[in-house]
C-alpha cells in the first residue's frame, strides 16, 4: 500500500494536437489538503477529470487509494466527493429536492445527510427557492453540499470558491479546513488564487501549461516567502565572526563566496557595517530583500498574473 | 368497429405517437445534458446503461398512457352520440391493440432516444424524429422489414379486421428488425454516453 491517497504517474492528456496535461506526478497524502494552483487553462480541471475517470487518459496512470483506478471506478466513487467546474442541478427543483435525488441515487447516505450537508455549507433546509433562482455563490455551495453528502474520505474540489464573495470564501475555507482537521478527510482542491491556497493547503502543486512545476509542502514554500538582508562582502568567514561575536546573530545563511543572508531584519546595519570595516572587511552592498510567495510563483511560472 | 378503427388506428399510432415519443425522448435527455449534470451522475456512480434504460422506461410508460388515453377517448366519443353500442368484446380488443401499439412503438423509437442521448442539442433530435417517422411511412410501401416503425406496423396489422395488405406479412422478420435496431441503438447510446469528454 502506498501512503498516498492519490498518486498520478506521468499523467498526460492530449486534446488533438494540444497537450493539456504533460507528464504530471502529483502525490496527495492522507488527511492533508493538497492545493493545485495554476492559471486559467493550466490543466487543473483536466487533471481532476482524469483522476475521476471522467475523461480518458492519453497516457500515464492514476492511483486512488493505493491502486490504479481503471476498472475500479464503481467501488471507488462512493468514497469520493467531487465538484468539477460549476456543478449542475435540476433548475426546476429546490436545492433540498436536488440533494434528495442525489442522496437517493447514492443509496448509502445517512437519513439526515441532506440536512447536515446543507447545514455545513450554510444553505437553508427545505427552502422554497428553485435552483434556477439561486445566486452563483448559492449554486456553488449546493455543489459542495452534494460533494460531502455521503461523507466521503476524499474530496476533489475544482475551484469551490468560484463566484463566492470574500466572506463566503472565508466560510468555505473554514469548513474545508474543519473537514480536514476534525474529520481527517483528504482534500484535493484547485484554484487560481494563490492567497486562497496559501491559507488552506498543507501541500501545493503548481501547474502551468500542463506541466507540474513544483510540488512541495507549505512549510518549505513558506521559507521562500521571507524577508532578509542580503549582504555582499569581501570576506565571508570574517563577517560570520563579527556577526556571531559582536551582534549575537545566528540565523543567517551563506549563499556563496560573497553573499550572505541575515534573517533578522531589525539588525542595526550601520553598526554592522562599521564593525566590518574595522575588521577590514569591505561591504560591497547591503539590501533588504522581501521575497513573497507571489514573487516566487511569478518567477517559476515565468510570467505575470498568478495570485 | 369501423369507428374505433378510424379513431384509434388511423394516424395516432403511425404518425402522432412516434413524433410525440421522439419529442418526449429529447426532453427527457435534455435536462441532464443542458445543466451539465452527467459528470455528477457518473461519479455517484450511475451506470450508463442504467441511466439509458431508466429513460427508456419513462418513454415506454408514457407511450402506454398515451395510447390508453386514445383508446378511452375513442370509446367515450364513440358512445356519446350513440353512434355505436358498446360491446365488451370490441373494447377489450381495442385496449389490447392499443397497449400492443404503445409497447412496440416505444421500442421502435429507441433510436431517437439514442440520438437525443448522444448530443447536447435539442433541435437536431426533433428533426431526426420527423425524418425518422416519415421514413417509416415511406418504407412501409417498399420493404416493411427495414425500418422499425414499418415493422411495427406489420406486426400490428396482422389481426386488424378489414385491412387488406398488399404484402404478405412476415411477423418474425418484423420482430427481428425491431430487435436489431433496438440493440444497435442501445449499444451506441451507452458507448456515446461513456466516452463523453
Ligand atoms: N474538451 C476539451 N477539448 C479540447 N480542449 C480542452 C477540453 N477541455 C480542456 N481543454 C484545454 O485544455 C487546457 C486545460 O484546460 P483546463 O480546463 O484543465 O484548465 P484549468 O486549469 O481548469 O483552467 P481554469 O482555471 O480556467 O478552470 C486548456 O487549454 C483547454 O483549452
Ligand atoms: Mg478549471
PDB file of N, CA and C in Angstrom, chain A residues 15-55:
ATOM      1  N   UNK A  15      -5.491  16.904 -26.179  1.00  0.00           N
ATOM      2  CA  UNK A  15      -6.715  17.198 -26.915  1.00  0.00           C
ATOM      3  C   UNK A  15      -6.277  17.479 -28.340  1.00  0.00           C
ATOM      4  N   UNK A  16      -6.365  16.491 -29.173  1.00  0.00           N
ATOM      5  CA  UNK A  16      -5.869  16.660 -30.528  1.00  0.00           C
ATOM      6  C   UNK A  16      -4.385  16.961 -30.497  1.00  0.00           C
ATOM      7  N   UNK A  17      -4.018  18.082 -31.071  1.00  0.00           N
ATOM      8  CA  UNK A  17      -2.616  18.479 -31.127  1.00  0.00           C
ATOM      9  C   UNK A  17      -2.117  18.991 -29.780  1.00  0.00           C
ATOM     10  N   UNK A  18      -3.056  19.605 -29.046  1.00  0.00           N
ATOM     11  CA  UNK A  18      -2.666  20.318 -27.829  1.00  0.00           C
ATOM     12  C   UNK A  18      -2.466  19.360 -26.646  1.00  0.00           C
ATOM     13  N   UNK A  19      -1.377  19.557 -25.927  1.00  0.00           N
ATOM     14  CA  UNK A  19      -1.157  18.775 -24.716  1.00  0.00           C
ATOM     15  C   UNK A  19      -1.645  19.587 -23.525  1.00  0.00           C
ATOM     16  N   UNK A  20      -2.764  19.163 -22.954  1.00  0.00           N
ATOM     17  CA  UNK A  20      -3.363  19.926 -21.855  1.00  0.00           C
ATOM     18  C   UNK A  20      -2.695  19.584 -20.534  1.00  0.00           C
ATOM     19  N   UNK A  21      -2.265  18.335 -20.389  1.00  0.00           N
ATOM     20  CA  UNK A  21      -1.580  17.897 -19.172  1.00  0.00           C
ATOM     21  C   UNK A  21      -0.379  17.079 -19.607  1.00  0.00           C
ATOM     22  N   UNK A  22       0.781  17.423 -19.071  1.00  0.00           N
ATOM     23  CA  UNK A  22       2.007  16.832 -19.576  1.00  0.00           C
ATOM     24  C   UNK A  22       2.807  16.138 -18.474  1.00  0.00           C
ATOM     25  N   UNK A  23       2.777  14.824 -18.462  1.00  0.00           N
ATOM     26  CA  UNK A  23       3.582  14.010 -17.539  1.00  0.00           C
ATOM     27  C   UNK A  23       3.563  14.533 -16.105  1.00  0.00           C
ATOM     28  N   UNK A  24       2.376  14.585 -15.548  1.00  0.00           N
ATOM     29  CA  UNK A  24       2.230  15.140 -14.207  1.00  0.00           C
ATOM     30  C   UNK A  24       2.275  14.036 -13.153  1.00  0.00           C
ATOM     31  N   UNK A  25       3.104  14.230 -12.136  1.00  0.00           N
ATOM     32  CA  UNK A  25       3.138  13.311 -10.997  1.00  0.00           C
ATOM     33  C   UNK A  25       2.722  14.076  -9.757  1.00  0.00           C
ATOM     34  N   UNK A  26       1.497  13.877  -9.302  1.00  0.00           N
ATOM     35  CA  UNK A  26       1.134  14.531  -8.056  1.00  0.00           C
ATOM     36  C   UNK A  26       0.917  13.485  -6.974  1.00  0.00           C
ATOM     37  N   UNK A  27       1.152  13.906  -5.750  1.00  0.00           N
ATOM     38  CA  UNK A  27       1.091  12.979  -4.617  1.00  0.00           C
ATOM     39  C   UNK A  27       0.265  13.611  -3.514  1.00  0.00           C
ATOM     40  N   UNK A  28      -0.909  13.069  -3.278  1.00  0.00           N
ATOM     41  CA  UNK A  28      -1.779  13.613  -2.249  1.00  0.00           C
ATOM     42  C   UNK A  28      -1.770  12.662  -1.065  1.00  0.00           C
ATOM     43  N   UNK A  29      -1.299  13.184   0.065  1.00  0.00           N
ATOM     44  CA  UNK A  29      -1.178  12.331   1.246  1.00  0.00           C
ATOM     45  C   UNK A  29      -2.472  12.297   2.039  1.00  0.00           C
ATOM     46  N   UNK A  30      -2.646  11.208   2.733  1.00  0.00           N
ATOM     47  CA  UNK A  30      -3.857  11.011   3.516  1.00  0.00           C
ATOM     48  C   UNK A  30      -3.997  12.081   4.597  1.00  0.00           C
ATOM     49  N   UNK A  31      -5.212  12.610   4.712  1.00  0.00           N
ATOM     50  CA  UNK A  31      -5.520  13.556   5.773  1.00  0.00           C
ATOM     51  C   UNK A  31      -5.012  14.963   5.536  1.00  0.00           C
ATOM     52  N   UNK A  32      -4.453  15.203   4.361  1.00  0.00           N
ATOM     53  CA  UNK A  32      -3.918  16.540   4.100  1.00  0.00           C
ATOM     54  C   UNK A  32      -4.714  17.253   3.005  1.00  0.00           C
ATOM     55  N   UNK A  33      -4.521  18.554   2.971  1.00  0.00           N
ATOM     56  CA  UNK A  33      -5.156  19.350   1.928  1.00  0.00           C
ATOM     57  C   UNK A  33      -4.112  19.669   0.870  1.00  0.00           C
ATOM     58  N   UNK A  34      -4.390  19.239  -0.341  1.00  0.00           N
ATOM     59  CA  UNK A  34      -3.447  19.462  -1.433  1.00  0.00           C
ATOM     60  C   UNK A  34      -4.027  20.528  -2.351  1.00  0.00           C
ATOM     61  N   UNK A  35      -3.312  21.598  -2.522  1.00  0.00           N
ATOM     62  CA  UNK A  35      -3.794  22.671  -3.375  1.00  0.00           C
ATOM     63  C   UNK A  35      -3.133  22.625  -4.741  1.00  0.00           C
ATOM     64  N   UNK A  36      -3.942  22.573  -5.755  1.00  0.00           N
ATOM     65  CA  UNK A  36      -3.426  22.577  -7.118  1.00  0.00           C
ATOM     66  C   UNK A  36      -3.581  24.001  -7.636  1.00  0.00           C
ATOM     67  N   UNK A  37      -2.471  24.631  -7.895  1.00  0.00           N
ATOM     68  CA  UNK A  37      -2.505  26.036  -8.229  1.00  0.00           C
ATOM     69  C   UNK A  37      -2.057  26.232  -9.665  1.00  0.00           C
ATOM     70  N   UNK A  38      -2.812  26.993 -10.401  1.00  0.00           N
ATOM     71  CA  UNK A  38      -2.411  27.261 -11.776  1.00  0.00           C
ATOM     72  C   UNK A  38      -3.324  28.296 -12.389  1.00  0.00           C
ATOM     73  N   UNK A  39      -2.825  28.910 -13.429  1.00  0.00           N
ATOM     74  CA  UNK A  39      -3.620  29.951 -14.087  1.00  0.00           C
ATOM     75  C   UNK A  39      -4.742  29.323 -14.901  1.00  0.00           C
ATOM     76  N   UNK A  40      -5.608  30.161 -15.457  1.00  0.00           N
ATOM     77  CA  UNK A  40      -6.680  29.649 -16.309  1.00  0.00           C
ATOM     78  C   UNK A  40      -6.080  28.851 -17.451  1.00  0.00           C
ATOM     79  N   UNK A  41      -6.641  27.688 -17.672  1.00  0.00           N
ATOM     80  CA  UNK A  41      -6.179  26.860 -18.784  1.00  0.00           C
ATOM     81  C   UNK A  41      -4.911  26.089 -18.486  1.00  0.00           C
ATOM     82  N   UNK A  42      -4.483  26.089 -17.231  1.00  0.00           N
ATOM     83  CA  UNK A  42      -3.248  25.379 -16.880  1.00  0.00           C
ATOM     84  C   UNK A  42      -3.429  23.870 -16.952  1.00  0.00           C
ATOM     85  N   UNK A  43      -4.659  23.419 -16.747  1.00  0.00           N
ATOM     86  CA  UNK A  43      -4.924  21.987 -16.815  1.00  0.00           C
ATOM     87  C   UNK A  43      -5.427  21.391 -15.508  1.00  0.00           C
ATOM     88  N   UNK A  44      -5.825  22.237 -14.586  1.00  0.00           N
ATOM     89  CA  UNK A  44      -6.293  21.759 -13.275  1.00  0.00           C
ATOM     90  C   UNK A  44      -7.539  20.886 -13.413  1.00  0.00           C
ATOM     91  N   UNK A  45      -8.525  21.418 -14.115  1.00  0.00           N
ATOM     92  CA  UNK A  45      -9.763  20.668 -14.280  1.00  0.00           C
ATOM     93  C   UNK A  45      -9.513  19.357 -15.011  1.00  0.00           C
ATOM     94  N   UNK A  46      -8.671  19.412 -16.017  1.00  0.00           N
ATOM     95  CA  UNK A  46      -8.395  18.199 -16.789  1.00  0.00           C
ATOM     96  C   UNK A  46      -7.769  17.125 -15.895  1.00  0.00           C
ATOM     97  N   UNK A  47      -6.842  17.530 -15.017  1.00  0.00           N
ATOM     98  CA  UNK A  47      -6.238  16.555 -14.107  1.00  0.00           C
ATOM     99  C   UNK A  47      -7.303  15.928 -13.220  1.00  0.00           C
ATOM    100  N   UNK A  48      -8.171  16.755 -12.682  1.00  0.00           N
ATOM    101  CA  UNK A  48      -9.201  16.243 -11.784  1.00  0.00           C
ATOM    102  C   UNK A  48     -10.169  15.326 -12.516  1.00  0.00           C
ATOM    103  N   UNK A  49     -10.497  15.690 -13.741  1.00  0.00           N
ATOM    104  CA  UNK A  49     -11.382  14.826 -14.528  1.00  0.00           C
ATOM    105  C   UNK A  49     -10.740  13.472 -14.786  1.00  0.00           C
ATOM    106  N   UNK A  50      -9.445  13.495 -15.036  1.00  0.00           N
ATOM    107  CA  UNK A  50      -8.763  12.227 -15.296  1.00  0.00           C
ATOM    108  C   UNK A  50      -8.690  11.381 -14.028  1.00  0.00           C
ATOM    109  N   UNK A  51      -8.461  12.042 -12.901  1.00  0.00           N
ATOM    110  CA  UNK A  51      -8.426  11.295 -11.637  1.00  0.00           C
ATOM    111  C   UNK A  51      -9.770  10.610 -11.410  1.00  0.00           C
ATOM    112  N   UNK A  52     -10.834  11.294 -11.786  1.00  0.00           N
ATOM    113  CA  UNK A  52     -12.171  10.741 -11.581  1.00  0.00           C
ATOM    114  C   UNK A  52     -12.618   9.831 -12.718  1.00  0.00           C
ATOM    115  N   UNK A  53     -11.781   9.696 -13.731  1.00  0.00           N
ATOM    116  CA  UNK A  53     -12.185   8.857 -14.863  1.00  0.00           C
ATOM    117  C   UNK A  53     -13.294   9.472 -15.691  1.00  0.00           C
ATOM    118  N   UNK A  54     -13.432  10.781 -15.650  1.00  0.00           N
ATOM    119  CA  UNK A  54     -14.480  11.431 -16.436  1.00  0.00           C
ATOM    120  C   UNK A  54     -14.013  11.743 -17.849  1.00  0.00           C
ATOM    121  N   UNK A  55     -12.729  11.687 -18.055  1.00  0.00           N
ATOM    122  CA  UNK A  55     -12.214  11.903 -19.401  1.00  0.00           C
ATOM    123  C   UNK A  55     -11.070  10.904 -19.591  1.00  0.00           C
TER     124      UNK A  55
END
